[in-house]
CSV table of C-alpha atoms and ligand atoms in Angstrom, one decimal:
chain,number,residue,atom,x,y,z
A,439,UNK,CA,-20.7,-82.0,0.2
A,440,UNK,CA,-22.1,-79.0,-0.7
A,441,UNK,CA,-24.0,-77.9,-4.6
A,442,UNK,CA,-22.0,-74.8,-6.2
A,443,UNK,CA,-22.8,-73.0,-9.2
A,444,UNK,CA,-20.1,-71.3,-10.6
A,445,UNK,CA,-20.3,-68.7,-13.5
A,446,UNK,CA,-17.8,-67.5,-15.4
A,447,UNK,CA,-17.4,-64.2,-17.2
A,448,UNK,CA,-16.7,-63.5,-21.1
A,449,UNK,CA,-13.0,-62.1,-20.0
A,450,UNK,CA,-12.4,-65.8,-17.7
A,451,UNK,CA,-13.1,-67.9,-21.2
A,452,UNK,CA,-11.0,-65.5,-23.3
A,453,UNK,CA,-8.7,-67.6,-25.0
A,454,UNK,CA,-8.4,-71.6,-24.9
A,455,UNK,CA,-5.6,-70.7,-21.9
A,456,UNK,CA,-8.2,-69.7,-19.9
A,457,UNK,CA,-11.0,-72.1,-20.6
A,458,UNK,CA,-8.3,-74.6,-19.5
A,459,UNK,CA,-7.7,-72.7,-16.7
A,460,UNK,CA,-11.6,-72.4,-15.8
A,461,UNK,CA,-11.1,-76.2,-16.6
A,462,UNK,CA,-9.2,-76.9,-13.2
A,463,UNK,CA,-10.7,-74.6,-11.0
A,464,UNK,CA,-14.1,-76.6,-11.6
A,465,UNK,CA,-12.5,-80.0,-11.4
A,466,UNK,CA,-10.1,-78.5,-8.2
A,467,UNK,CA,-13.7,-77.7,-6.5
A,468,UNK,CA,-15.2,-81.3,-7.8
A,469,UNK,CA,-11.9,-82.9,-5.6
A,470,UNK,CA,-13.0,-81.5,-2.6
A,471,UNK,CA,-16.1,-83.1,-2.6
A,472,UNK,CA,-18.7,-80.9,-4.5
A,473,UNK,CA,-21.4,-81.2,-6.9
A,474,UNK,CA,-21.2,-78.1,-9.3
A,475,UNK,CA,-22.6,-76.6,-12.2
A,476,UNK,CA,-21.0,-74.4,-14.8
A,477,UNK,CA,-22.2,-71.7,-16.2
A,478,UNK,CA,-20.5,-69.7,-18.8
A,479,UNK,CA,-20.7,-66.4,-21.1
A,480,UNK,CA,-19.6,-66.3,-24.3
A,481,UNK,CA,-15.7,-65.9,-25.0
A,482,UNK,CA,-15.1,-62.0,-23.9
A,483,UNK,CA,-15.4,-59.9,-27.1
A,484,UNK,CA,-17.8,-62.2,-29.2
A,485,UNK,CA,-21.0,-60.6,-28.5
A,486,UNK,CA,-20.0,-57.1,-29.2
A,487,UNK,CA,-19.0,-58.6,-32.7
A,488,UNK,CA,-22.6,-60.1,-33.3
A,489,UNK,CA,-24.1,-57.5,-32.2
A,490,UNK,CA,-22.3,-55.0,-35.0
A,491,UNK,CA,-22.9,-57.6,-37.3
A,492,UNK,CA,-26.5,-57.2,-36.4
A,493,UNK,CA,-26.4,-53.6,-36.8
A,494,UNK,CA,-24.7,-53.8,-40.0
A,495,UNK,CA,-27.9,-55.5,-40.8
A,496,UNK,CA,-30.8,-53.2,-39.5
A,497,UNK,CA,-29.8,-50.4,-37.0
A,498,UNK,CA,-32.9,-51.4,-35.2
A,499,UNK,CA,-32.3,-54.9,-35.1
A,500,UNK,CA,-33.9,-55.8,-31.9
A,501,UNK,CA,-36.5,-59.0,-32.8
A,502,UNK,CA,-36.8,-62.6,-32.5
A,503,UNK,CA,-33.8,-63.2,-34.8
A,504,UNK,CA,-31.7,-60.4,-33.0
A,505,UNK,CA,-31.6,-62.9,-29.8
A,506,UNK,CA,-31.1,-65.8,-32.0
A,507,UNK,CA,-28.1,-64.3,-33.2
A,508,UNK,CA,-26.8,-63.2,-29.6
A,509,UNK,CA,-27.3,-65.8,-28.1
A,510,UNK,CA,-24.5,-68.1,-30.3
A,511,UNK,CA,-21.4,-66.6,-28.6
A,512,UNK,CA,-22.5,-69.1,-25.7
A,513,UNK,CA,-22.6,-72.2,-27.7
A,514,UNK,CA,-19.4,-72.2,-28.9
A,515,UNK,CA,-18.3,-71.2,-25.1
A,516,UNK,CA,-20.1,-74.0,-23.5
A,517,UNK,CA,-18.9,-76.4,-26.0
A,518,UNK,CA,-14.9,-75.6,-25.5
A,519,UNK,CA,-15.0,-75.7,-21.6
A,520,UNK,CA,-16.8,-79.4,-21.3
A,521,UNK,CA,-13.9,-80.4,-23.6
A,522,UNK,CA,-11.5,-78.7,-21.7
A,523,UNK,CA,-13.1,-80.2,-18.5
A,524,UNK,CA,-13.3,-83.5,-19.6
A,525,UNK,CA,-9.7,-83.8,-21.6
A,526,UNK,CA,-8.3,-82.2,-17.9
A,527,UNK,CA,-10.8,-85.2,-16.0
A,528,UNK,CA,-8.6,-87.8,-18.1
A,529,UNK,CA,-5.2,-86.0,-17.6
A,530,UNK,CA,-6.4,-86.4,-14.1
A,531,UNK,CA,-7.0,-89.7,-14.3
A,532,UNK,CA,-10.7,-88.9,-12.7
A,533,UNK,CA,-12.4,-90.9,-16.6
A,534,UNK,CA,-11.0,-93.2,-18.5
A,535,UNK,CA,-10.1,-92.5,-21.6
A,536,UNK,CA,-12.7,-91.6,-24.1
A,537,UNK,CA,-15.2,-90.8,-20.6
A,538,UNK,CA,-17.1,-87.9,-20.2
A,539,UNK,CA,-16.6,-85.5,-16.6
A,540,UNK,CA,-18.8,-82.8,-18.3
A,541,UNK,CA,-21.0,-82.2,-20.7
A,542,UNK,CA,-22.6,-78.7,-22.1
A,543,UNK,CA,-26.0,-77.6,-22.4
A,544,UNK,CA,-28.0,-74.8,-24.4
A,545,UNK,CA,-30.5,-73.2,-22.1
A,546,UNK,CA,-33.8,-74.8,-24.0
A,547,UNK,CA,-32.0,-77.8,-23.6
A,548,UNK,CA,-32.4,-77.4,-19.4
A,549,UNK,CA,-35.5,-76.0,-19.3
A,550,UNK,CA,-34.8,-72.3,-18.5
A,551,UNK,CA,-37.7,-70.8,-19.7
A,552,UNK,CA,-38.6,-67.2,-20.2
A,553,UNK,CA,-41.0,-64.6,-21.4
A,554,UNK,CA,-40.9,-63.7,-24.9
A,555,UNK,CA,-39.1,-60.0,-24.3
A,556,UNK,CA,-36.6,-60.1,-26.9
A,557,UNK,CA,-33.3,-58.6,-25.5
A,558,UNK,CA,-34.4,-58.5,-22.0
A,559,UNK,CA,-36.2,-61.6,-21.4
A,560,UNK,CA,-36.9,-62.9,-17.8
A,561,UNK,CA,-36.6,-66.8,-16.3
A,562,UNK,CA,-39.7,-68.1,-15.3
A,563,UNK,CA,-38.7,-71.3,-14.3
A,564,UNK,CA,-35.8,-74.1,-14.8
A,565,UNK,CA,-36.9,-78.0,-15.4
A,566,UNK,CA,-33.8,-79.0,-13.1
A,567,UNK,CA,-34.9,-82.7,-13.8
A,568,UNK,CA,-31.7,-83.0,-16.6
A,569,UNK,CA,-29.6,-81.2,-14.2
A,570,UNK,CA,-30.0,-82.9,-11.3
A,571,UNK,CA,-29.7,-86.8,-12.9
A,572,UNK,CA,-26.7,-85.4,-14.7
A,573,UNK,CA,-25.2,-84.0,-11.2
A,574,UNK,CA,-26.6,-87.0,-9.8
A,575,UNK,CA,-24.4,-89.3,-12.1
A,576,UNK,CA,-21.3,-87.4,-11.3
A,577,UNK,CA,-21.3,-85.2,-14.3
A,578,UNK,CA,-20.7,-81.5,-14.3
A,579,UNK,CA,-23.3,-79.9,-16.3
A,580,UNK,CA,-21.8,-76.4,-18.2
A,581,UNK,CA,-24.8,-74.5,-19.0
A,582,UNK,CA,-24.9,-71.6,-21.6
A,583,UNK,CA,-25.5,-68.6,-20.1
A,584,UNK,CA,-27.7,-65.4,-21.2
A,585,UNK,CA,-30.2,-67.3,-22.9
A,586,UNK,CA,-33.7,-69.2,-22.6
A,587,UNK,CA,-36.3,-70.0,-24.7
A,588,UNK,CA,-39.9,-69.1,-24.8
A,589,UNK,CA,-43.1,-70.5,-25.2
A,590,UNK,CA,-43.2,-70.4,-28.6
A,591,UNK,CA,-39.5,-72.6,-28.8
A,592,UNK,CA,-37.3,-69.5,-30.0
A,593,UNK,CA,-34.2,-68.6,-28.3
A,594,UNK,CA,-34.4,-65.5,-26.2
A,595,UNK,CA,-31.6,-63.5,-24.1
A,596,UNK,CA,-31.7,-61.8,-21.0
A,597,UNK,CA,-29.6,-58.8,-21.6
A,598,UNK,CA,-25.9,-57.8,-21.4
A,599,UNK,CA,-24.4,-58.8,-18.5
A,600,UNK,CA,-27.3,-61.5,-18.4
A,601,UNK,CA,-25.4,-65.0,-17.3
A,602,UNK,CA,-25.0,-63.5,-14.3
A,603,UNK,CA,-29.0,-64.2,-13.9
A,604,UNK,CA,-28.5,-67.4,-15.4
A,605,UNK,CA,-26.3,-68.3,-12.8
A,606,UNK,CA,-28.2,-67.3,-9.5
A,607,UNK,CA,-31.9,-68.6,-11.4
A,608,UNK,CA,-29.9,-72.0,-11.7
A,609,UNK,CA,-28.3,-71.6,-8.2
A,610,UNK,CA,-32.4,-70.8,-7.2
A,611,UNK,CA,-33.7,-73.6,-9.0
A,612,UNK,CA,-31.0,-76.3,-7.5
A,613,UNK,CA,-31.3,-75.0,-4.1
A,614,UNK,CA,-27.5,-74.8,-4.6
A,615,UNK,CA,-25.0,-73.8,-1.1
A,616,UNK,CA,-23.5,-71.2,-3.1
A,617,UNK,CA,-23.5,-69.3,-6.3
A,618,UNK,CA,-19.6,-67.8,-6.9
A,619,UNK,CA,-19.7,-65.7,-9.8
A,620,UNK,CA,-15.8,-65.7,-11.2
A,621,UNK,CA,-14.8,-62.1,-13.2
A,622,UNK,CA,-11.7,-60.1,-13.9
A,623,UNK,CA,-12.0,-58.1,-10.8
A,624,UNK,CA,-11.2,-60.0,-7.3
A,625,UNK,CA,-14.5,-58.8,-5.9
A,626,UNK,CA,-16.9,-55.6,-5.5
A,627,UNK,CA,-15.2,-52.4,-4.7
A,628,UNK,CA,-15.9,-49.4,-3.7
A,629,UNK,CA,-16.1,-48.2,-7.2
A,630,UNK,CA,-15.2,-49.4,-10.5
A,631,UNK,CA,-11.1,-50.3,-10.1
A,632,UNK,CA,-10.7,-49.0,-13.8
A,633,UNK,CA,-12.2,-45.6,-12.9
A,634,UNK,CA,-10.7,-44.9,-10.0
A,635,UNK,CA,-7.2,-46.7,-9.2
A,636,UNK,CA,-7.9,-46.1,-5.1
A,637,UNK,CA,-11.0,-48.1,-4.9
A,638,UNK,CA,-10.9,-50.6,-2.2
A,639,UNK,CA,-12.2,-54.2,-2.3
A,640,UNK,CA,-15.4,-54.5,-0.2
A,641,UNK,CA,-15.7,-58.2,1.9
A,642,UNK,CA,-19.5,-57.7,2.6
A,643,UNK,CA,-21.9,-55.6,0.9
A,644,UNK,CA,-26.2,-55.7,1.2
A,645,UNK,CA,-28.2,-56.8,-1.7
A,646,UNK,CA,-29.8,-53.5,-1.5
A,647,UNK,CA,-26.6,-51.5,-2.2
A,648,UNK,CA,-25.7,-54.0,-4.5
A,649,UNK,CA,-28.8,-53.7,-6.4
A,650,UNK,CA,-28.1,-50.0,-6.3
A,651,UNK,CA,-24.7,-49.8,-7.8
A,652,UNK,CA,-25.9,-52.2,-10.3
A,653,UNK,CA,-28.5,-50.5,-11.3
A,654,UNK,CA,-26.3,-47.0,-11.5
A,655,UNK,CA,-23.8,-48.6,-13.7
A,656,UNK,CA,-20.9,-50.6,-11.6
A,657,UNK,CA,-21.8,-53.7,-14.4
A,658,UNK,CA,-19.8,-56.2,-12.3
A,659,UNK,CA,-23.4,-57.6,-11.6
A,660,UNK,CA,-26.4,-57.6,-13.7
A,661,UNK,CA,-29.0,-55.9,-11.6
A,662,UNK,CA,-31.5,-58.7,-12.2
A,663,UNK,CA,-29.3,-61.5,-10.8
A,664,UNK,CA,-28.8,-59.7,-7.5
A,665,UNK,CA,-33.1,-58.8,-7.1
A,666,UNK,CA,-33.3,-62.6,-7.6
A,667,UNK,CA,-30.5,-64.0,-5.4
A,668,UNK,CA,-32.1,-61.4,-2.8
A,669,UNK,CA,-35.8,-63.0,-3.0
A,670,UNK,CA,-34.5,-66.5,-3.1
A,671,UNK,CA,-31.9,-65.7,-0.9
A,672,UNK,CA,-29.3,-67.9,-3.1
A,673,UNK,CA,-25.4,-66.9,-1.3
A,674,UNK,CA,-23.6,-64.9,-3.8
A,675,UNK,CA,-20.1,-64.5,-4.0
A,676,UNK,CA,-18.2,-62.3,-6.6
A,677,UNK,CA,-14.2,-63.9,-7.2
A,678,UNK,CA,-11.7,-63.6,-9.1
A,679,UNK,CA,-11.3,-66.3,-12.0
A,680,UNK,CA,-7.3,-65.0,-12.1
A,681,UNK,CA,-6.2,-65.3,-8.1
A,682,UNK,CA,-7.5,-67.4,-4.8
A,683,UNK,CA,-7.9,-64.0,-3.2
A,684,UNK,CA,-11.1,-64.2,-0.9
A,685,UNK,CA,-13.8,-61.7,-3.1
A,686,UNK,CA,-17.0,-60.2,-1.8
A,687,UNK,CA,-19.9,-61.5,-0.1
A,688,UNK,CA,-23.4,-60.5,-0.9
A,689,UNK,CA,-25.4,-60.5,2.5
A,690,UNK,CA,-28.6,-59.7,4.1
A,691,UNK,CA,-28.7,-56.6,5.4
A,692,UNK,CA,-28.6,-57.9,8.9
A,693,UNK,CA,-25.5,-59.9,8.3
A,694,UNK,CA,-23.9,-57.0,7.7
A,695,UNK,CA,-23.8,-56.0,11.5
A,696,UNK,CA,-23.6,-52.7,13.1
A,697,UNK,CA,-19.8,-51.0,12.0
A,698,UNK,CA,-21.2,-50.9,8.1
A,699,UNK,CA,-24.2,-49.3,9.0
A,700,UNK,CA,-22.6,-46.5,10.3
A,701,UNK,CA,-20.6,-45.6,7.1
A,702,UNK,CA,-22.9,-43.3,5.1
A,703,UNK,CA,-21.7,-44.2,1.7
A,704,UNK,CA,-20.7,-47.2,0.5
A,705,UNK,CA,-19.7,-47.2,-3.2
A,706,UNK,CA,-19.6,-44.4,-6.1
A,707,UNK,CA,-21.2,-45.9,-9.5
A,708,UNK,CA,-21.0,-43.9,-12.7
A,709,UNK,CA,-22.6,-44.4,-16.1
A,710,UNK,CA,-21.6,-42.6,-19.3
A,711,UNK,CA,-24.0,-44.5,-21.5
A,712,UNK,CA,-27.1,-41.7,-20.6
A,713,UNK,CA,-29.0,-40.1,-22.9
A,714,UNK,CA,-30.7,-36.5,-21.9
A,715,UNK,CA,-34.0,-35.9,-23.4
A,716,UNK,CA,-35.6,-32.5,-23.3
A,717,UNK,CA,-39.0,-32.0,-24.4
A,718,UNK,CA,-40.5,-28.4,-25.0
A,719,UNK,CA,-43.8,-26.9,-26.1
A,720,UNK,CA,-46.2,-29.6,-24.3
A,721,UNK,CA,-49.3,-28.8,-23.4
A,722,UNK,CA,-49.7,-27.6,-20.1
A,723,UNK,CA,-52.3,-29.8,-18.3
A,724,UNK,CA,-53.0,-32.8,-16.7
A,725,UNK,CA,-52.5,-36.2,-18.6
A,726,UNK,CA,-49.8,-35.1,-20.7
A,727,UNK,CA,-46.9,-36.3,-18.8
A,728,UNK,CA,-49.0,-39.9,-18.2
A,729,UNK,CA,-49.2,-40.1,-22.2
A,730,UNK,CA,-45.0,-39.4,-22.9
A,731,UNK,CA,-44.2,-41.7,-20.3
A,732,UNK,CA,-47.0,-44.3,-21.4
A,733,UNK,CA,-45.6,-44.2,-25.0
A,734,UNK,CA,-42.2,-44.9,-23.9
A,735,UNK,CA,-43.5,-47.6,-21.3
A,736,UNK,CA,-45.6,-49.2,-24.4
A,737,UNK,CA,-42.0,-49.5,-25.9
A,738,UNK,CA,-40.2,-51.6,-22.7
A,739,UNK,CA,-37.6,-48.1,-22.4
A,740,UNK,CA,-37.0,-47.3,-19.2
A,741,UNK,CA,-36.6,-43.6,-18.1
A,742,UNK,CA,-34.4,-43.0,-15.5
A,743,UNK,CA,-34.2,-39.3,-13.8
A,744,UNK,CA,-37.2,-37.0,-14.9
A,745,UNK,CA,-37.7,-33.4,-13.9
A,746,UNK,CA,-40.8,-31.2,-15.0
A,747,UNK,CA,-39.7,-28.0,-15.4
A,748,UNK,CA,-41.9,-24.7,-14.6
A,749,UNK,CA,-44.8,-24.3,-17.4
A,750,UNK,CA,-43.0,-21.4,-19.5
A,751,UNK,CA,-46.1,-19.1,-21.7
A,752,UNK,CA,-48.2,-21.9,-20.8
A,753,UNK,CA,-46.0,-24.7,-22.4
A,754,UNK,CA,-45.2,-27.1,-20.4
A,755,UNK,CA,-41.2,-29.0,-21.0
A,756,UNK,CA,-40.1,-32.1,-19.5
A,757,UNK,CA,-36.5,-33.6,-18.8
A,758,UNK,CA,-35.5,-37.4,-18.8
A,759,UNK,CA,-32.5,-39.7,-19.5
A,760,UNK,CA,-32.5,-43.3,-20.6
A,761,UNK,CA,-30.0,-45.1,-21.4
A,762,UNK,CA,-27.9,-45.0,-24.4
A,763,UNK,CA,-28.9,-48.4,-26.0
A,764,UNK,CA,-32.8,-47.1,-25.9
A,765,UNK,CA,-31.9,-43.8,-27.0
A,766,UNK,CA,-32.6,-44.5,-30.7
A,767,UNK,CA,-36.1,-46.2,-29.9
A,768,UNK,CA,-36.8,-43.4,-27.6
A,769,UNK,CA,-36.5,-41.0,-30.5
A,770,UNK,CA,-37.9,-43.0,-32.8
A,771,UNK,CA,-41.3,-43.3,-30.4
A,772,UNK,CA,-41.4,-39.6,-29.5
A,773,UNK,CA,-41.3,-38.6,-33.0
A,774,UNK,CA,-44.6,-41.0,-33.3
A,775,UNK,CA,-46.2,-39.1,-30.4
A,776,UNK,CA,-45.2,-35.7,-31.6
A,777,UNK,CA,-46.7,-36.7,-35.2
A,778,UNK,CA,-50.2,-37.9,-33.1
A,779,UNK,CA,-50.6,-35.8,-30.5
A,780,UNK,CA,-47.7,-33.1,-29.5
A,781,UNK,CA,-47.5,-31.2,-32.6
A,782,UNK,CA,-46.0,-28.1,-31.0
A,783,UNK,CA,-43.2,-30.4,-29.1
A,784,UNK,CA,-39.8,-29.9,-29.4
A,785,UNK,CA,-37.0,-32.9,-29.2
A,786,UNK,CA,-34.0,-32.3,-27.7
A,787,UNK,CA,-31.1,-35.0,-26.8
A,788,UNK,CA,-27.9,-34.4,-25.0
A,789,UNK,CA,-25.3,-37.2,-25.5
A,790,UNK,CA,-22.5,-36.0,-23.6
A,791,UNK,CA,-23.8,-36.3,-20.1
A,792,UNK,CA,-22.9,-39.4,-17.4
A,793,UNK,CA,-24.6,-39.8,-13.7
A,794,UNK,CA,-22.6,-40.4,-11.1
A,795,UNK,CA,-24.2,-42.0,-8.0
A,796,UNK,CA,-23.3,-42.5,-4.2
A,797,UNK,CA,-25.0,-45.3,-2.7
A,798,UNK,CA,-25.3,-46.5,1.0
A,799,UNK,CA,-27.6,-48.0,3.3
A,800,UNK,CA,-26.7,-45.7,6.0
A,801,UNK,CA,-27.4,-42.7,4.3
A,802,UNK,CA,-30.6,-42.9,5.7
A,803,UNK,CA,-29.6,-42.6,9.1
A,804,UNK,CA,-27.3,-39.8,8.1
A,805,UNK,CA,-29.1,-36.2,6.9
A,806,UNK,CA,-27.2,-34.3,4.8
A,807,UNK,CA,-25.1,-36.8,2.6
A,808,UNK,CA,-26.6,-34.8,-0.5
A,809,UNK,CA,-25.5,-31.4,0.4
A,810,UNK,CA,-21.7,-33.3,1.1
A,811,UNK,CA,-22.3,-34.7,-2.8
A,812,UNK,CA,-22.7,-31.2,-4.4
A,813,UNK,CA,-20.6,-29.2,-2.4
A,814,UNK,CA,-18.0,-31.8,-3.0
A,815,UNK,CA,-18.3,-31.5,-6.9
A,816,UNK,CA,-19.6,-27.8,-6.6
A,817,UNK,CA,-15.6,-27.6,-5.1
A,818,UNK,CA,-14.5,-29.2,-8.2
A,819,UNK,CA,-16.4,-26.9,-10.4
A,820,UNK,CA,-18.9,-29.5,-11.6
A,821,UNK,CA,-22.0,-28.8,-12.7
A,822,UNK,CA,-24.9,-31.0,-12.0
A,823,UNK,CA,-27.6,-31.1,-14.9
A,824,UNK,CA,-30.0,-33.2,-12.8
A,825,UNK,CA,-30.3,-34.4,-10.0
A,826,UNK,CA,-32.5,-37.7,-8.4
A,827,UNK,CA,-32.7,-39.5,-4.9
A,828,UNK,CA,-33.6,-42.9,-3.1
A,829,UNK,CA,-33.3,-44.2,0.5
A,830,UNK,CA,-30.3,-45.6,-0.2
A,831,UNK,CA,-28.7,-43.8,-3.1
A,832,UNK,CA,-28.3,-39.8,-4.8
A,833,UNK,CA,-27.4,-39.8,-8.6
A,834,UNK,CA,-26.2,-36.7,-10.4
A,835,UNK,CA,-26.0,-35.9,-14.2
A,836,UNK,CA,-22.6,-34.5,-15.2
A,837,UNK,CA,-21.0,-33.6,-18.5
A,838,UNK,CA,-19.6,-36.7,-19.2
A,839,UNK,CA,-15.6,-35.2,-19.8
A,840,UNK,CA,-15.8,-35.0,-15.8
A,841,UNK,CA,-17.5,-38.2,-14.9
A,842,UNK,CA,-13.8,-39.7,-13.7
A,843,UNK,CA,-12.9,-36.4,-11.9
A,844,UNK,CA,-16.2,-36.5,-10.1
A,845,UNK,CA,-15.9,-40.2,-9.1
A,846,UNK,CA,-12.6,-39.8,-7.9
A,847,UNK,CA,-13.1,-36.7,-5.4
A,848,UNK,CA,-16.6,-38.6,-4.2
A,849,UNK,CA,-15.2,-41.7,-3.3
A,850,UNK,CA,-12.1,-39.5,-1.8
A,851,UNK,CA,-14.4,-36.9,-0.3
A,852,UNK,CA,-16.6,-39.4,1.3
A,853,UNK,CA,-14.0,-41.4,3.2
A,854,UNK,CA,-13.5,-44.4,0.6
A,855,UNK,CA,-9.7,-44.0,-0.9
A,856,UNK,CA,-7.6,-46.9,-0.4
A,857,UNK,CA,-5.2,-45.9,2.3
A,858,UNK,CA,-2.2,-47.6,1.2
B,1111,ADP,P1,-17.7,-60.6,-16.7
B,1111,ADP,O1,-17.4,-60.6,-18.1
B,1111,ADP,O2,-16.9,-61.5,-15.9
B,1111,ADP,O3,-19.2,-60.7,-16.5
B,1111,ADP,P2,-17.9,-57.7,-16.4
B,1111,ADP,O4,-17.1,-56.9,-17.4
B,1111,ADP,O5,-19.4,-57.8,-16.8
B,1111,ADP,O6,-17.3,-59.1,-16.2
B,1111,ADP,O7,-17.8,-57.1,-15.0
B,1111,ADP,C1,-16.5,-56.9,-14.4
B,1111,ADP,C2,-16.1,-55.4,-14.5
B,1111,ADP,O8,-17.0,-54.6,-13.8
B,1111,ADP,C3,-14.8,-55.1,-13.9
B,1111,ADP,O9,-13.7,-55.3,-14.9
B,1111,ADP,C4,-14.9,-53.6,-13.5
B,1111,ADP,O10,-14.2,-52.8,-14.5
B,1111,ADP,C5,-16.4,-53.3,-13.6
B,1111,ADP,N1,-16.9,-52.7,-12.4
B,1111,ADP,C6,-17.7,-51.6,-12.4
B,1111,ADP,N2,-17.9,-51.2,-11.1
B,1111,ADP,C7,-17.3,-52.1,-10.3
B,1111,ADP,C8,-17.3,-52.2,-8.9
B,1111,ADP,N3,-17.9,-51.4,-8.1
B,1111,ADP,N4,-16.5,-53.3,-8.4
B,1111,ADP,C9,-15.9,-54.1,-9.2
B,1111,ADP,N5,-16.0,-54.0,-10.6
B,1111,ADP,C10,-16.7,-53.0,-11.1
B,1112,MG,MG1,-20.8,-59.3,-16.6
């Protein structure tokens, strides 16, 4: 008998048809003997609609009450698939009538704590005493995903794409066997299926390149779940909520064996949601770079690829993207910094730009997977705006009209199509 925590994705709850079908899949795993948890997103198109209402609000909405807000998709979620789980547990004959097989949960109400970063908060810890008596007592807990709450009782959220973290903390916090994260893709491909119709389904892939394509924009994981179920080493296991077919694995490294090390590339991630800023007429000396950077910091945006460019007349200019949901903080805080200390400083931002990215764990034992990336678009007469590296991964900024054309002759030019 083994603990499971299975997750289920926005698309999976989607209608009632599908939170019945979620239904049955949990009590199907319950028959053969397990203990599971549930824990669901909101119903697939809910968020985006409180986050406009938000922004209808305040464009820069982002506070205390912005997660409150959020975070109510998951409520309602929660709430319809215990019913459905316990209305299918008495078709089934598994309660008697008026019994209870389920029963939902917000996240204060099981303990998952977090810090108090609004938007982007992170788990501390989960109080698993509630979980485990209700687990204990043959109840399947269904746990709202994407949320916590912080020491000062409000609600935070963790981020699009954030029940994903929910999911592996809880499956950290249980000790659970297994942490199967159900989506509408059967698994982790070689790129993102919509993109790029050849991609091929990948059975085992490292955390590290994992982490890597998640962090370059494949969002069929959040980034943070796959860091945690890495250190905690919680078994992950991306299905499809539609099919039985077998999805992918997330492994160690040295589970992986010896004939996936030798490919050089693994997957090609792309991200249109970049934002190119361009900063001209800094001062050309030491610090200055430390103060843009720390104002940004000061402001939680991260900066992705930054290039300092050659000192020009003895002004000094400076290149970085972020992403697109930062972009109007970013402005907003280098307009404060040009107003206090950069007078001369020019702001420019470039919308229309996306980074592709090839990632692969042997690409460090293989020299010269770069040059194959730009001659490879350089044949396709793309031009690459900027360009930055890892061990494992090489990411380059494109207009974002040829981000699909640029995916598609990667993944083809680096061995990956499917051959079918
Ligand atoms: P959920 O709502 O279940 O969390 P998401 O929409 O967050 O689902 O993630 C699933 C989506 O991720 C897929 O529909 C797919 O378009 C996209 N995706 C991007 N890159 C990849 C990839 N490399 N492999 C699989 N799916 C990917
Ligand atoms: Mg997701």
């Amino acid at each position: 008998m083994a603990l499971i925590v299975q997750k289920f994705g926005g698309t999976s709850v989607g209608s009632v048809e599908r939170i019945r079908g979620v239904a049955a899949r949990v009590l199907d795993t319950v028959a053969q003997g397990h203990r599971v948890a549930v824990v669901t997103s909101a119903m697939s198109g809910e968020t985006n609609r409180l986050v406009a209402l938000a922004h209808d609000i305040d464009p820069l909405p982002f506070s205390r009450e912005y997660d409150l807000i959020l975070s109510a998709g998951e409520q309602v979620a929660v709430g319809l698939l215990a019913l459905a789980i316990n209305a299918e547990a008495r078709k089934r004959g598994l309660v008697p009538e008026g019994g209870t097989k389920a029963r939902g949960y917000l996240g204060h109400q099981v303990g998952i704590h977090t810090d108090n970063g609004y938007s982007k908060a992170r788990i501390r810890e989960i109080d698993t005493k509630l979980l485990f008596s209700e687990l204990d007592a043959g109840i399947v807990p269904v746990v709202a995903g994407f949320q916590g709450v912080d020491d000062s009782n409000s609600i935070t959220t963790l981020g699009r794409g954030g029940s994903d973290t929910s999911a592996v903390a809880l499956a950290a916090a249980l000790r659970a066997d297994d942490c199967e994260i159900y989506t509408d893709v059967d698994g982790v491909y070689t790129t993102d299926p919509r993109l790029c119709p050849k991609a091929r389904k990948i059975e085992r892939i490292s955390y590290e390149e994992m982490m890597e394509l998640a962090s370059l924009g494949a969002k069929v994981l959040q980034i943070r779940s796959v860091e945690l179920a890495a250190k905690f080493r919680v078994p992950l296991h991306v299905i499809s909520s539609f099919s039985n077919t077998p999805g992918t694995r997330v492994v160690h490294r040295e589970e992986l064996g010896m004939s996936m090390e030798q490919v050089d590339v693994s997957g090609v991630a792309a991200d249109n949601n970049q934002v190119k800023y361009h900063l001209r007429g800094l001062p050309n000396r030491p610090g200055v770079a430390a103060m843009v950077f720390g104002a940004l910091t000061r402001e939680s945006i991260v900066v992705d690829v930054i290039v300092q460019d050659m000192p020009v007349s003895g002004m000094a200019s400076l290149s970085f993207t972020v992403g697109e949901a930062e972009a109007l903080r970013t402005q907003t805080a280098l307009e404060r910094l040009k107003a206090e200390a950069f007078r001369e400083m020019e702001i420019q931002s470039d919308k229309s730009l996306a980074k592709v990215s090839i990632v692969g764990v042997g690409m460090q034992h293989h020299p010269g997977v770069a040059a194959r990336m730009f001659q490879i678009l350089g044949e396709q007469n793309i031009d690459i705006r900027l360009i930055s590296t890892s061990e494992i991964k090489v990411s380059c900024l494109v207009a974002a009209d040829q981000m699909k054309l640029a995916v598609e002759s990667l993944h083809r030019g680096f061995g990956l199509d499917r051959l079918d």
